[in-house]
mmCIF file with all atom_site columns, C-alpha atoms in Angstrom:
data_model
loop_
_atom_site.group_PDB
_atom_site.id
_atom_site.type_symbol
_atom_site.label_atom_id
_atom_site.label_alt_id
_atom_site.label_comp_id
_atom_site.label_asym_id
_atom_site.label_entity_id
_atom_site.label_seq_id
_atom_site.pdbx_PDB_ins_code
_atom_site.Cartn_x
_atom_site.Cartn_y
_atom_site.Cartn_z
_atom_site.occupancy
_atom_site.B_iso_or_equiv
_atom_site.pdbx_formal_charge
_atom_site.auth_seq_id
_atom_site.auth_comp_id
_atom_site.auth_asym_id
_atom_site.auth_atom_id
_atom_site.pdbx_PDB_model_num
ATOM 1   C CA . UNK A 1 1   ? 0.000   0.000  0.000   1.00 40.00 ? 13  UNK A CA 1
ATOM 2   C CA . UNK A 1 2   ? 1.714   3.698  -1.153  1.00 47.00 ? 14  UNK A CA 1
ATOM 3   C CA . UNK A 1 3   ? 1.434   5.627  1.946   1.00 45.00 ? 15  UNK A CA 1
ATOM 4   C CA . UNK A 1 4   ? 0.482   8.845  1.597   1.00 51.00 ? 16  UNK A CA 1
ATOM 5   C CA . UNK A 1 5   ? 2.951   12.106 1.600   1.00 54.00 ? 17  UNK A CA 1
ATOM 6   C CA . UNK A 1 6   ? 2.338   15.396 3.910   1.00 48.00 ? 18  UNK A CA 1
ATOM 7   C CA . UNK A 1 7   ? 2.074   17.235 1.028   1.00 62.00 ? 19  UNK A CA 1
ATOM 8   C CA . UNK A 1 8   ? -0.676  15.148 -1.090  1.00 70.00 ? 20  UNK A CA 1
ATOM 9   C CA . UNK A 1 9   ? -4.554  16.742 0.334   1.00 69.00 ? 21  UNK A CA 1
ATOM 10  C CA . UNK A 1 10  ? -7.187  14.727 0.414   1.00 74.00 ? 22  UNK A CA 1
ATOM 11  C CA . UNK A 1 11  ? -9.485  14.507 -2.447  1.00 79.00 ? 23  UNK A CA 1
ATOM 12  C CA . UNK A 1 12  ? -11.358 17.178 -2.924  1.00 80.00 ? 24  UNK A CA 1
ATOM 13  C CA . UNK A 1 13  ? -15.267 17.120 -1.368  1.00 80.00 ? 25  UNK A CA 1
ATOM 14  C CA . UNK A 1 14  ? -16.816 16.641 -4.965  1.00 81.00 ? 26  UNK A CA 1
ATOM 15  C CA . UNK A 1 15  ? -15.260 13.978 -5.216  1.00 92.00 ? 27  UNK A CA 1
ATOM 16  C CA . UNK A 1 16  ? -15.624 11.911 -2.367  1.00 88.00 ? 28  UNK A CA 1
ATOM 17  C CA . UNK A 1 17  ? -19.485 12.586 -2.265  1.00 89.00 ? 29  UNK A CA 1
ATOM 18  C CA . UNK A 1 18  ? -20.751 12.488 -5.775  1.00 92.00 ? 30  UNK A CA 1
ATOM 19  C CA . UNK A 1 19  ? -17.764 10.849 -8.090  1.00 95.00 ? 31  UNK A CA 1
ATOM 20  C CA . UNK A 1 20  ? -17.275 13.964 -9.637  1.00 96.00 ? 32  UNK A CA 1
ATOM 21  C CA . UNK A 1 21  ? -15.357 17.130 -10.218 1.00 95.00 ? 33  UNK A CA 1
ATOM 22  C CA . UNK A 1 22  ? -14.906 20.233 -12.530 1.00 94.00 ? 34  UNK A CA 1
ATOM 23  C CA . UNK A 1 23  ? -11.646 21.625 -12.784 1.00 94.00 ? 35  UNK A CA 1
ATOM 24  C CA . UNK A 1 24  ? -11.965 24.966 -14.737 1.00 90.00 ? 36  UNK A CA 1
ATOM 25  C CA . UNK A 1 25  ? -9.824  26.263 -16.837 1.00 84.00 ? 37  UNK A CA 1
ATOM 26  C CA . UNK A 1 26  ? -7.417  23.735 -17.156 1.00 88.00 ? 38  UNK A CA 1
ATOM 27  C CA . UNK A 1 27  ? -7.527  23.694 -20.510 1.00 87.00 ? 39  UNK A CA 1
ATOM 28  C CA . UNK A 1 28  ? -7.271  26.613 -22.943 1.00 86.00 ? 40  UNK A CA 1
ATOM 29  C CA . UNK A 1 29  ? -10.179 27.898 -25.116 1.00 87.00 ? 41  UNK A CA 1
ATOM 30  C CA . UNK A 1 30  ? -7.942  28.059 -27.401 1.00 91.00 ? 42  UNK A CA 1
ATOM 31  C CA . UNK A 1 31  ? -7.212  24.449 -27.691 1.00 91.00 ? 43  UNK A CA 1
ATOM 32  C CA . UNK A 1 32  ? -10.538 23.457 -27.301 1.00 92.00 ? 44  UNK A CA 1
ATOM 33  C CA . UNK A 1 33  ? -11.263 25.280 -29.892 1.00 93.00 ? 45  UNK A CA 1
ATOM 34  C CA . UNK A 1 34  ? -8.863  23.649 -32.282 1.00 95.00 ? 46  UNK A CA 1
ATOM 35  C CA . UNK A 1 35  ? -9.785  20.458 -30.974 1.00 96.00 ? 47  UNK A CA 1
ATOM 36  C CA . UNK A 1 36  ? -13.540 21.307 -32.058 1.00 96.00 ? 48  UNK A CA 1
ATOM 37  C CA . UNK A 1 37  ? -11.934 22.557 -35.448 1.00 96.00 ? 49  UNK A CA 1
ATOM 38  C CA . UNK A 1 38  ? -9.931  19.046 -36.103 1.00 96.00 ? 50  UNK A CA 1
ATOM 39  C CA . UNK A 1 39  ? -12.759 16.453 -35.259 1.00 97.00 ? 51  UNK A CA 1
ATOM 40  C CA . UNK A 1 40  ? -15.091 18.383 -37.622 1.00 97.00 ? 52  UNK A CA 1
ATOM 41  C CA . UNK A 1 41  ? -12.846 17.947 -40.616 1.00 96.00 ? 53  UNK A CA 1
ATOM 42  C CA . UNK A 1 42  ? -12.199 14.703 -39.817 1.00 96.00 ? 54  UNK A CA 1
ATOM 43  C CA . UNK A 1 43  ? -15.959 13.252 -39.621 1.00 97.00 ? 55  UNK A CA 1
ATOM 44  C CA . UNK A 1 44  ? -15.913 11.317 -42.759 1.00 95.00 ? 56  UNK A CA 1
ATOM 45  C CA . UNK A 1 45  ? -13.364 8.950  -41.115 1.00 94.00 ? 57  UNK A CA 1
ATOM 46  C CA . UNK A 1 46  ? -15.610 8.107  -37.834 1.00 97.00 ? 58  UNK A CA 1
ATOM 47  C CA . UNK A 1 47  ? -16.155 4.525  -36.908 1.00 97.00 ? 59  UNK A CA 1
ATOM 48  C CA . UNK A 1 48  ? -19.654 4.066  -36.191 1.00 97.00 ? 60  UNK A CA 1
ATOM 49  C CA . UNK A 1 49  ? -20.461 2.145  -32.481 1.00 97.00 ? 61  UNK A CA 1
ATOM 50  C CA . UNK A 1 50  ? -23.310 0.419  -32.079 1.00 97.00 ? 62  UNK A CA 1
ATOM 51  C CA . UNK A 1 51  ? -24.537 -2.521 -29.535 1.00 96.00 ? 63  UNK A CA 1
ATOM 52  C CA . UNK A 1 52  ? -28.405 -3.482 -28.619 1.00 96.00 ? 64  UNK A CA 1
ATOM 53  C CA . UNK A 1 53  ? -27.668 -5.712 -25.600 1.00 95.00 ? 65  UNK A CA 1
ATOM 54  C CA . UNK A 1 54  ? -27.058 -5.774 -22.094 1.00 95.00 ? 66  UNK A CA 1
ATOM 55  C CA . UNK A 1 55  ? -23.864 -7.351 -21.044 1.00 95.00 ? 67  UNK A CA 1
ATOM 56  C CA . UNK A 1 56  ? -20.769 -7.647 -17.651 1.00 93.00 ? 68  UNK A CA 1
ATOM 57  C CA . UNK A 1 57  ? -17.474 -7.451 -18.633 1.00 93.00 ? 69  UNK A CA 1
ATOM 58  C CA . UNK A 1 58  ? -15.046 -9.385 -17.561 1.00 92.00 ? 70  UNK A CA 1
ATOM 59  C CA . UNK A 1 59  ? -13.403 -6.643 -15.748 1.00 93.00 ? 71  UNK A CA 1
ATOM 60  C CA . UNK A 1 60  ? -16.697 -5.762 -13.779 1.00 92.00 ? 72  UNK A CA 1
ATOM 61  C CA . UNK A 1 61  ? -18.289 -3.071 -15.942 1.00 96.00 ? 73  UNK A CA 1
ATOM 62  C CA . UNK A 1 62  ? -21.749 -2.922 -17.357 1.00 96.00 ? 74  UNK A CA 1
ATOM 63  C CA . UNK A 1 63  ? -22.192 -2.459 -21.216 1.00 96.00 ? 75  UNK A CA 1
ATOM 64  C CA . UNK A 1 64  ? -25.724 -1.526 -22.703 1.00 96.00 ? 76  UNK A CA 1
ATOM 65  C CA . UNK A 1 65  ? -27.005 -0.615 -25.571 1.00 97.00 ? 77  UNK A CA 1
ATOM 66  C CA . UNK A 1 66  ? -25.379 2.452  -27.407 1.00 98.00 ? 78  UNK A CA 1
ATOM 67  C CA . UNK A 1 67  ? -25.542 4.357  -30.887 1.00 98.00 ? 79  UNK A CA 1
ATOM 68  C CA . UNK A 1 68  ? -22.604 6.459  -31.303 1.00 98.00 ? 80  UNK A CA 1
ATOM 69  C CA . UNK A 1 69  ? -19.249 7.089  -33.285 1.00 98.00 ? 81  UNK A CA 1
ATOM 70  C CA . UNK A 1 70  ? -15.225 7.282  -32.345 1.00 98.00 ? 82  UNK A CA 1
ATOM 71  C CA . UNK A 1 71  ? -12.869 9.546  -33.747 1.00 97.00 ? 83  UNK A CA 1
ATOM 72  C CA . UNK A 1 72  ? -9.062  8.786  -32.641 1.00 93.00 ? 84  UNK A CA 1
ATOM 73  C CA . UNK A 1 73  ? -6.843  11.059 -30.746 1.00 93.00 ? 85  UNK A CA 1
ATOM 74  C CA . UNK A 1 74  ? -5.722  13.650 -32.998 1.00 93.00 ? 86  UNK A CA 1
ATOM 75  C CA . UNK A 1 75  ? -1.598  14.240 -31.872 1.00 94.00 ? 87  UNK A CA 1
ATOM 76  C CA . UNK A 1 76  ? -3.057  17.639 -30.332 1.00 94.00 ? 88  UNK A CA 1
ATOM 77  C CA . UNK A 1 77  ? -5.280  15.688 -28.562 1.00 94.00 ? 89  UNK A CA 1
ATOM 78  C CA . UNK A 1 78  ? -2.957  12.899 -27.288 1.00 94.00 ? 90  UNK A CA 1
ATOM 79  C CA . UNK A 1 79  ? -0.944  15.770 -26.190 1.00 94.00 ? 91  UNK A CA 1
ATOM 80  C CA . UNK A 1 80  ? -3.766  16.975 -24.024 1.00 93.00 ? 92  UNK A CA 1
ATOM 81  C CA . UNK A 1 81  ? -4.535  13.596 -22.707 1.00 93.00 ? 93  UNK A CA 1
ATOM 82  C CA . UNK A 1 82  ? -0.835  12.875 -21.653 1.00 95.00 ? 94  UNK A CA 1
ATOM 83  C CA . UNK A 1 83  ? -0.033  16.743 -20.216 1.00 94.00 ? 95  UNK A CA 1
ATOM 84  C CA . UNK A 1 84  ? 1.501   16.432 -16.577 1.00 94.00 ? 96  UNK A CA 1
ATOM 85  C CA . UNK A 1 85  ? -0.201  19.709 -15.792 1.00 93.00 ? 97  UNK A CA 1
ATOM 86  C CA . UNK A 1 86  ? -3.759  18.424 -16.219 1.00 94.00 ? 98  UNK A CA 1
ATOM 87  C CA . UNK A 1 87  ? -2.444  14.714 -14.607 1.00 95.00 ? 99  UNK A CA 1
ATOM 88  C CA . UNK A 1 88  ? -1.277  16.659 -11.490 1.00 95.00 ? 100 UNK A CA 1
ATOM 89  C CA . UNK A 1 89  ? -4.400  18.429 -11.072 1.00 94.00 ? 101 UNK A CA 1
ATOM 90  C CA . UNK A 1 90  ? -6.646  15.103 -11.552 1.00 95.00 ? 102 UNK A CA 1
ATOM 91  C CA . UNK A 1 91  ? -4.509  13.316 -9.111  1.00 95.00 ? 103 UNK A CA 1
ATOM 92  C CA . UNK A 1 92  ? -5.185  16.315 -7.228  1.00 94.00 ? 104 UNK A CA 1
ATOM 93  C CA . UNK A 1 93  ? -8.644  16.466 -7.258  1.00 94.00 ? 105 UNK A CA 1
ATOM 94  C CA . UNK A 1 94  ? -9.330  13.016 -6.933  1.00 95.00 ? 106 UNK A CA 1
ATOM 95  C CA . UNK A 1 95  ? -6.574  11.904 -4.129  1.00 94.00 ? 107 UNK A CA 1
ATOM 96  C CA . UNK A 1 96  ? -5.565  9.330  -6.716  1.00 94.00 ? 108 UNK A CA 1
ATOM 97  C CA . UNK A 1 97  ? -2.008  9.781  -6.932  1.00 94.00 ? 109 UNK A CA 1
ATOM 98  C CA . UNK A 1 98  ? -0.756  6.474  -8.684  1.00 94.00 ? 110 UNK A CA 1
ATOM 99  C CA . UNK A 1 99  ? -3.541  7.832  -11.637 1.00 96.00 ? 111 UNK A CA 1
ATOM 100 C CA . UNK A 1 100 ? -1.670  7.067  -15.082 1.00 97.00 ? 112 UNK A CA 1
ATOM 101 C CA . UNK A 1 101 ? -3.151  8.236  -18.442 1.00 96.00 ? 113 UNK A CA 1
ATOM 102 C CA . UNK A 1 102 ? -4.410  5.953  -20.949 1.00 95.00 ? 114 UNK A CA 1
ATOM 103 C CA . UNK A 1 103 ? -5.398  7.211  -24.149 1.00 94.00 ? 115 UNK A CA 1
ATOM 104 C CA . UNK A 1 104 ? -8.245  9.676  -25.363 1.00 96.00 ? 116 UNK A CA 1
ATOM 105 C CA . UNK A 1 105 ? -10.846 9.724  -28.363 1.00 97.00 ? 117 UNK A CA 1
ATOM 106 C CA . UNK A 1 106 ? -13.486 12.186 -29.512 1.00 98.00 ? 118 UNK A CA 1
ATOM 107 C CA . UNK A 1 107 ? -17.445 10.662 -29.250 1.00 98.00 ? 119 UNK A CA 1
ATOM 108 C CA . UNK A 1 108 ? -19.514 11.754 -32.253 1.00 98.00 ? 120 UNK A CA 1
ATOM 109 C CA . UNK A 1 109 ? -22.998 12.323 -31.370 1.00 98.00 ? 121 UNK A CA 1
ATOM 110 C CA . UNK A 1 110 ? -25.465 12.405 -34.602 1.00 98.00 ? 122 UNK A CA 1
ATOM 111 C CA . UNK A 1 111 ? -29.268 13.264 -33.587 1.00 98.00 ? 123 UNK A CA 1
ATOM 112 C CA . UNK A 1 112 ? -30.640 10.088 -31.845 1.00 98.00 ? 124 UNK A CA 1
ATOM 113 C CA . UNK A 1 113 ? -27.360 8.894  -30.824 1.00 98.00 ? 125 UNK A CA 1
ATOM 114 C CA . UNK A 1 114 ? -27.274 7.493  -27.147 1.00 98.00 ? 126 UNK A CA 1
ATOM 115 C CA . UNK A 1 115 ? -25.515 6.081  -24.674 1.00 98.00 ? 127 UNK A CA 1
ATOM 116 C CA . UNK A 1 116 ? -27.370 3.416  -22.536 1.00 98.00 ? 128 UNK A CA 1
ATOM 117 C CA . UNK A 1 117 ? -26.715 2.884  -18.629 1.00 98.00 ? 129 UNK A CA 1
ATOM 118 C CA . UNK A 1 118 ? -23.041 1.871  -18.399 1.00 97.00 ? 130 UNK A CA 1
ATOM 119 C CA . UNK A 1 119 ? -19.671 2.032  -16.436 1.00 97.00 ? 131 UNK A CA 1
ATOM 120 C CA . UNK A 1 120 ? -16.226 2.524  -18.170 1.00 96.00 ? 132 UNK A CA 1
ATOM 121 C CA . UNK A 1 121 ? -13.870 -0.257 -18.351 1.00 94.00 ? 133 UNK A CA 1
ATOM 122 C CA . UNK A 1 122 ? -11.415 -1.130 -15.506 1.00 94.00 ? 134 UNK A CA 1
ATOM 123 C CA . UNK A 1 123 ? -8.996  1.179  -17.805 1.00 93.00 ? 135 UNK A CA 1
ATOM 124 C CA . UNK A 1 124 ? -11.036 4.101  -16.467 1.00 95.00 ? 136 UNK A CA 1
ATOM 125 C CA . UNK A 1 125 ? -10.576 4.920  -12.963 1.00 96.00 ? 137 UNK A CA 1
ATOM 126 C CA . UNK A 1 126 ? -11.079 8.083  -13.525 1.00 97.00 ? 138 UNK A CA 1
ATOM 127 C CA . UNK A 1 127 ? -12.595 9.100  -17.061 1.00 97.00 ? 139 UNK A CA 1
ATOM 128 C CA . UNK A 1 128 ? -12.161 13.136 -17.668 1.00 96.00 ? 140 UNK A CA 1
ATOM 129 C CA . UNK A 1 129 ? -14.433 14.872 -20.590 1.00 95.00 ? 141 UNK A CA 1
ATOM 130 C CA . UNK A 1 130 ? -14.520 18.440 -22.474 1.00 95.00 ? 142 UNK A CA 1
ATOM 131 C CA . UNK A 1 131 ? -17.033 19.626 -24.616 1.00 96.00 ? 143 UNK A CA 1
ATOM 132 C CA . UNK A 1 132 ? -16.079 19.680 -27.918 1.00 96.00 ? 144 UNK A CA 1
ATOM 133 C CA . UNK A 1 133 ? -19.476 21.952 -29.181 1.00 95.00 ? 145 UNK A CA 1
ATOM 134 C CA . UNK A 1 134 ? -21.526 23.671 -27.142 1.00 93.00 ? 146 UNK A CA 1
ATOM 135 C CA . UNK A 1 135 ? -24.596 21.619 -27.439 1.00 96.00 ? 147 UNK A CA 1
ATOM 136 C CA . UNK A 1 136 ? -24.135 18.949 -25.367 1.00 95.00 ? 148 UNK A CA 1
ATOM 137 C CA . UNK A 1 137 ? -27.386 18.113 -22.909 1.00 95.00 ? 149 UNK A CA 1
ATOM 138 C CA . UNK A 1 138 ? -25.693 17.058 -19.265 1.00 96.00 ? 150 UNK A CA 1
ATOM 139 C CA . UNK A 1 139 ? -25.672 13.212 -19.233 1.00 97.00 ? 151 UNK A CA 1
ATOM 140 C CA . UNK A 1 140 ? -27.381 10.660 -16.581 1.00 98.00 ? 152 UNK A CA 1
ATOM 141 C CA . UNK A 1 141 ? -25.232 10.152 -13.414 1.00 97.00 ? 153 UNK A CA 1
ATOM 142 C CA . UNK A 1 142 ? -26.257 7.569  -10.283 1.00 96.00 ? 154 UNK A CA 1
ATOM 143 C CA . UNK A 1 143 ? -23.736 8.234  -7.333  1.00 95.00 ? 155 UNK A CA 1
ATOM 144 C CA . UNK A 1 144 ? -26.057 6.219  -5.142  1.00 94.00 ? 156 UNK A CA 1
ATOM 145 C CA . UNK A 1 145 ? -24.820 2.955  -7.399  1.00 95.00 ? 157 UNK A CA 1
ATOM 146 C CA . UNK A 1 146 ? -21.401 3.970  -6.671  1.00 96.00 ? 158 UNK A CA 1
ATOM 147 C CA . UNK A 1 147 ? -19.373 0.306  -6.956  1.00 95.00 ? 159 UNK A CA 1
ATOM 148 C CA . UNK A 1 148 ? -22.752 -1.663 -7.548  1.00 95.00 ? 160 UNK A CA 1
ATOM 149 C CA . UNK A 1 149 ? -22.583 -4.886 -9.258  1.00 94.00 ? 161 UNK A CA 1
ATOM 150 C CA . UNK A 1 150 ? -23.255 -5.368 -12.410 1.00 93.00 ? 162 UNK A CA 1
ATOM 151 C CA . UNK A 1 151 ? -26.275 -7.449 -11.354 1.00 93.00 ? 163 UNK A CA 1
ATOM 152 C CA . UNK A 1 152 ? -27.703 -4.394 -9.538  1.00 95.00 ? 164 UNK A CA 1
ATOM 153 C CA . UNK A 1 153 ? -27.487 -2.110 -12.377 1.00 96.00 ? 165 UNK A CA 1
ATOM 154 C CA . UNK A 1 154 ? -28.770 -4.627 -14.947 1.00 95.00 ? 166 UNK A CA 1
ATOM 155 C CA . UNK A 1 155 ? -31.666 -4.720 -13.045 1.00 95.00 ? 167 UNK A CA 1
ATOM 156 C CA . UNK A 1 156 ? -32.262 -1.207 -12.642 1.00 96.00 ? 168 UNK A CA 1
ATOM 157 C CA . UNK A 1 157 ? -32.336 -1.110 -16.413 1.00 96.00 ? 169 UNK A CA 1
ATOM 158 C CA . UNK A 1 158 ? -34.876 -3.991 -16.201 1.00 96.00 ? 170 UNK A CA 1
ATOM 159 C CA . UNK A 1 159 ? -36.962 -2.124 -13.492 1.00 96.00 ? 171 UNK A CA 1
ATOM 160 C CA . UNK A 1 160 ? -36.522 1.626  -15.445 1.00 96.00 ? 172 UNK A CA 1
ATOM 161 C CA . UNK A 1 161 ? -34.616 1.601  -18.993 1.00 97.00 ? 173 UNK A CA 1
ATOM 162 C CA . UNK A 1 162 ? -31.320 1.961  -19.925 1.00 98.00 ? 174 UNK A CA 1
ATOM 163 C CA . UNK A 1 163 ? -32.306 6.237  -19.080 1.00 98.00 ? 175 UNK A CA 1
ATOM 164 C CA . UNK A 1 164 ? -33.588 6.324  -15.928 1.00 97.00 ? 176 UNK A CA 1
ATOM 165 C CA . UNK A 1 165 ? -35.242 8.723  -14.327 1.00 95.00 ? 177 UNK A CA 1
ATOM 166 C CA . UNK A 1 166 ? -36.017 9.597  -10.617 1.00 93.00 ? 178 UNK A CA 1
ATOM 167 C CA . UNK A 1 167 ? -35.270 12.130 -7.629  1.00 93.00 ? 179 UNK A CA 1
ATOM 168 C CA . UNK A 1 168 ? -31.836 9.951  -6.571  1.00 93.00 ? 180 UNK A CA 1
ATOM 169 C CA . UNK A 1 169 ? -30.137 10.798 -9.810  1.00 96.00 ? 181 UNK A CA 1
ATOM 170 C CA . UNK A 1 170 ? -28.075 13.694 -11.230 1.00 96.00 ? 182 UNK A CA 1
ATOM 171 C CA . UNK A 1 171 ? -26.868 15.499 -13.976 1.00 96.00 ? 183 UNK A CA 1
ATOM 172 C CA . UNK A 1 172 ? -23.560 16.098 -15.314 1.00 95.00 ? 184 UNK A CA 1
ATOM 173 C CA . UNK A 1 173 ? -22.782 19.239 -17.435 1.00 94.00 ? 185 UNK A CA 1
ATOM 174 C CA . UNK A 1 174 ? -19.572 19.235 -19.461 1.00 92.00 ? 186 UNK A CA 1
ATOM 175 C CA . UNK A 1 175 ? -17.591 22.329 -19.753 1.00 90.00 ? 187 UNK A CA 1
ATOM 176 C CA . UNK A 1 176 ? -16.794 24.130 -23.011 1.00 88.00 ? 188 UNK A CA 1
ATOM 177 C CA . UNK A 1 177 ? -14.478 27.224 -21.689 1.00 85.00 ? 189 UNK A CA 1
ATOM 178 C CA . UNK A 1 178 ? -11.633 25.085 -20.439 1.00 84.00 ? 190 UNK A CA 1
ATOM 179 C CA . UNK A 1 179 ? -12.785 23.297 -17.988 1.00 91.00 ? 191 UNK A CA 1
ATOM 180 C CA . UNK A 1 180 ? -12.780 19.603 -17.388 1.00 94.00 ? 192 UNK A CA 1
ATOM 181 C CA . UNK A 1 181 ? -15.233 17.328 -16.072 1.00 96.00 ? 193 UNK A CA 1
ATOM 182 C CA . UNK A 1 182 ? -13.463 14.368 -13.935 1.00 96.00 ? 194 UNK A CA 1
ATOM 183 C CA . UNK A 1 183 ? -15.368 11.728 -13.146 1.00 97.00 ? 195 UNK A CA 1
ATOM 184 C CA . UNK A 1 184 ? -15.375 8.045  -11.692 1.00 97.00 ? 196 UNK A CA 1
ATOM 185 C CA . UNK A 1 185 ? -16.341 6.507  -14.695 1.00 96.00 ? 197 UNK A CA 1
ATOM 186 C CA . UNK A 1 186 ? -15.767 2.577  -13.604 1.00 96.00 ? 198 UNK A CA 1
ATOM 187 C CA . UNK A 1 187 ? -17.436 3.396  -10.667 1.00 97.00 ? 199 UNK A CA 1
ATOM 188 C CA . UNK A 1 188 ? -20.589 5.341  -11.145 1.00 97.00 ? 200 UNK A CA 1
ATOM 189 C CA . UNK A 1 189 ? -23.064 3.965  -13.478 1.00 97.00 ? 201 UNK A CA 1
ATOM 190 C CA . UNK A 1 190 ? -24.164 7.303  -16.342 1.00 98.00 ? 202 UNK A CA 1
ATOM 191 C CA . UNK A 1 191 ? -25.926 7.488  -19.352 1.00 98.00 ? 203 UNK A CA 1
ATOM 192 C CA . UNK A 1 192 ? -26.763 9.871  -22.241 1.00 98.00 ? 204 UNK A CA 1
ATOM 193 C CA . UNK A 1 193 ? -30.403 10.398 -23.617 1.00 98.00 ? 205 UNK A CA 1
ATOM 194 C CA . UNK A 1 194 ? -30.873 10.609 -27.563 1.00 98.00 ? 206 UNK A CA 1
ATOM 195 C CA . UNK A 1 195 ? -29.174 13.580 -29.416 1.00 98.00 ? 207 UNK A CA 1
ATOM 196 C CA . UNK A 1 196 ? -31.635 15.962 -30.080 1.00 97.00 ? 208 UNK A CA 1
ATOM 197 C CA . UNK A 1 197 ? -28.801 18.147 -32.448 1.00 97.00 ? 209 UNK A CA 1
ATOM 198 C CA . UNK A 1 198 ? -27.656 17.463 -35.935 1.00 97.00 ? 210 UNK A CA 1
ATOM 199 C CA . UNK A 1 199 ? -23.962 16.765 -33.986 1.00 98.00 ? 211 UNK A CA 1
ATOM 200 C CA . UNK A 1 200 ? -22.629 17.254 -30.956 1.00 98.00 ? 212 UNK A CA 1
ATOM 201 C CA . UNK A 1 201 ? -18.449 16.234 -30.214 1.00 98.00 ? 213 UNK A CA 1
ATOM 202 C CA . UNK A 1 202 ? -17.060 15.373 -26.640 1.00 97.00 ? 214 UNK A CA 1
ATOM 203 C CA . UNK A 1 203 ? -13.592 14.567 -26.085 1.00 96.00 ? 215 UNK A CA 1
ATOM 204 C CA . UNK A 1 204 ? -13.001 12.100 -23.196 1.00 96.00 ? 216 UNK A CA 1
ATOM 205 C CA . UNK A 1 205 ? -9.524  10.901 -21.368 1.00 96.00 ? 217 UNK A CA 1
ATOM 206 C CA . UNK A 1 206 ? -9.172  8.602  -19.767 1.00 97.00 ? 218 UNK A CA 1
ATOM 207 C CA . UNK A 1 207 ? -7.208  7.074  -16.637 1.00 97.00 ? 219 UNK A CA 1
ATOM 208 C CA . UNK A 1 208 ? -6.355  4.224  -14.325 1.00 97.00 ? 220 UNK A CA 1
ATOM 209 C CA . UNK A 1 209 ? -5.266  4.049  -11.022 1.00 95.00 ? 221 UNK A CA 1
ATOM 210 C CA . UNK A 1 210 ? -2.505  1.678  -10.758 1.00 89.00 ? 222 UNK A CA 1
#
């Protein structure tokens, strides 16, 4: 076990409660900007993602049924991804401080597209997102499922859909100034509802705790 230094603080209140922190301006406009600018000239070359069932992984995640598309890291955003700035502040904010990153893509969102009740993959500790436009609705987020098993969540999607509703859950906004949205994304089980916009683009990071 890494025992921790005098100089690491604990996570930070967000996080420990709900699964879930902004860090503002973290990133520049500017770069988000240019991240916006490279996905949407790179559309044609999105691989469509699409599943209908509901499924465990092996690692302990829940998969669902989703209607989406990838675009890979651009080098810009790789760059983003790996920066030891934005890692320190994570590690920060989180009082994960073994947190290594893994990799990043951009989601395309068409109208209709969804994402069904699911957790990230063990690879995901921590799973950090910016908005890529401006027209993202906030996505689904249970904190009371925090660490549920896959069982329990499967049959909350039996009981209420794959985009349930009710007074217990949240909603999670995704900056598009800067900011960053951190949150435990093998953990906490989230969602997004249908599109309602031609497109929408959301770069996502993400990182394990080793």
């Amino acid at each position: 076990m890494e025992i921790p230094h005098a100089d690491r603080p604990p996570a930070q209140p967000g996080w420990e409660q709900k699964g879930t922190v902004v860090l503002p301006d973290v990133c520049h406009a500017d770069v988000v900007r240019a991240l916006g600018i490279e996905a949407r000239e790179q559309l044609e070359t999105a691989t469509p993602y699409s599943r209908e069932e509901v499924s465990s992984r092996r690692d302990g995640s829940l998969a669902s049924p989703v209607h989406c598309a990838f675009l890979p890291a651009t080098d810009r955003l790789e760059k983003l991804a790996f920066d030891k700035d934005l890692l320190h502040e994570l590690r920060k904010a989180t009082g994960l401080w073994r947190l290594v990153p893994r990799g990043a893509v951009v989601v395309v969102y068409r109208r209709g597209d969804f994402q069904g009740l699911h957790t990230d993959t063990v690879k995901a500790t921590v799973t950090a997102a910016v908005a890529l436009s401006d027209n993202l609705p906030p996505m689904g987020w249970a904190p009371t499922l925090r660490d549920a098993f896959p069982d329990e969540q499967a049959k909350l999607i039996a009981e209420r859909g794959i985009f349930p509703e009710g007074e217990e859950f949240e909603q999670l906004a995704h900056p598009h100034d800067g900011g960053v949205r951190a949150f435990a994304g093998y953990s906490i089980p989230h969602w997004r509802t249908p599109f309602p916009d031609e497109l929408g683009l959301l770069a996502t990071f993400s990182y394990m705790d080793l």
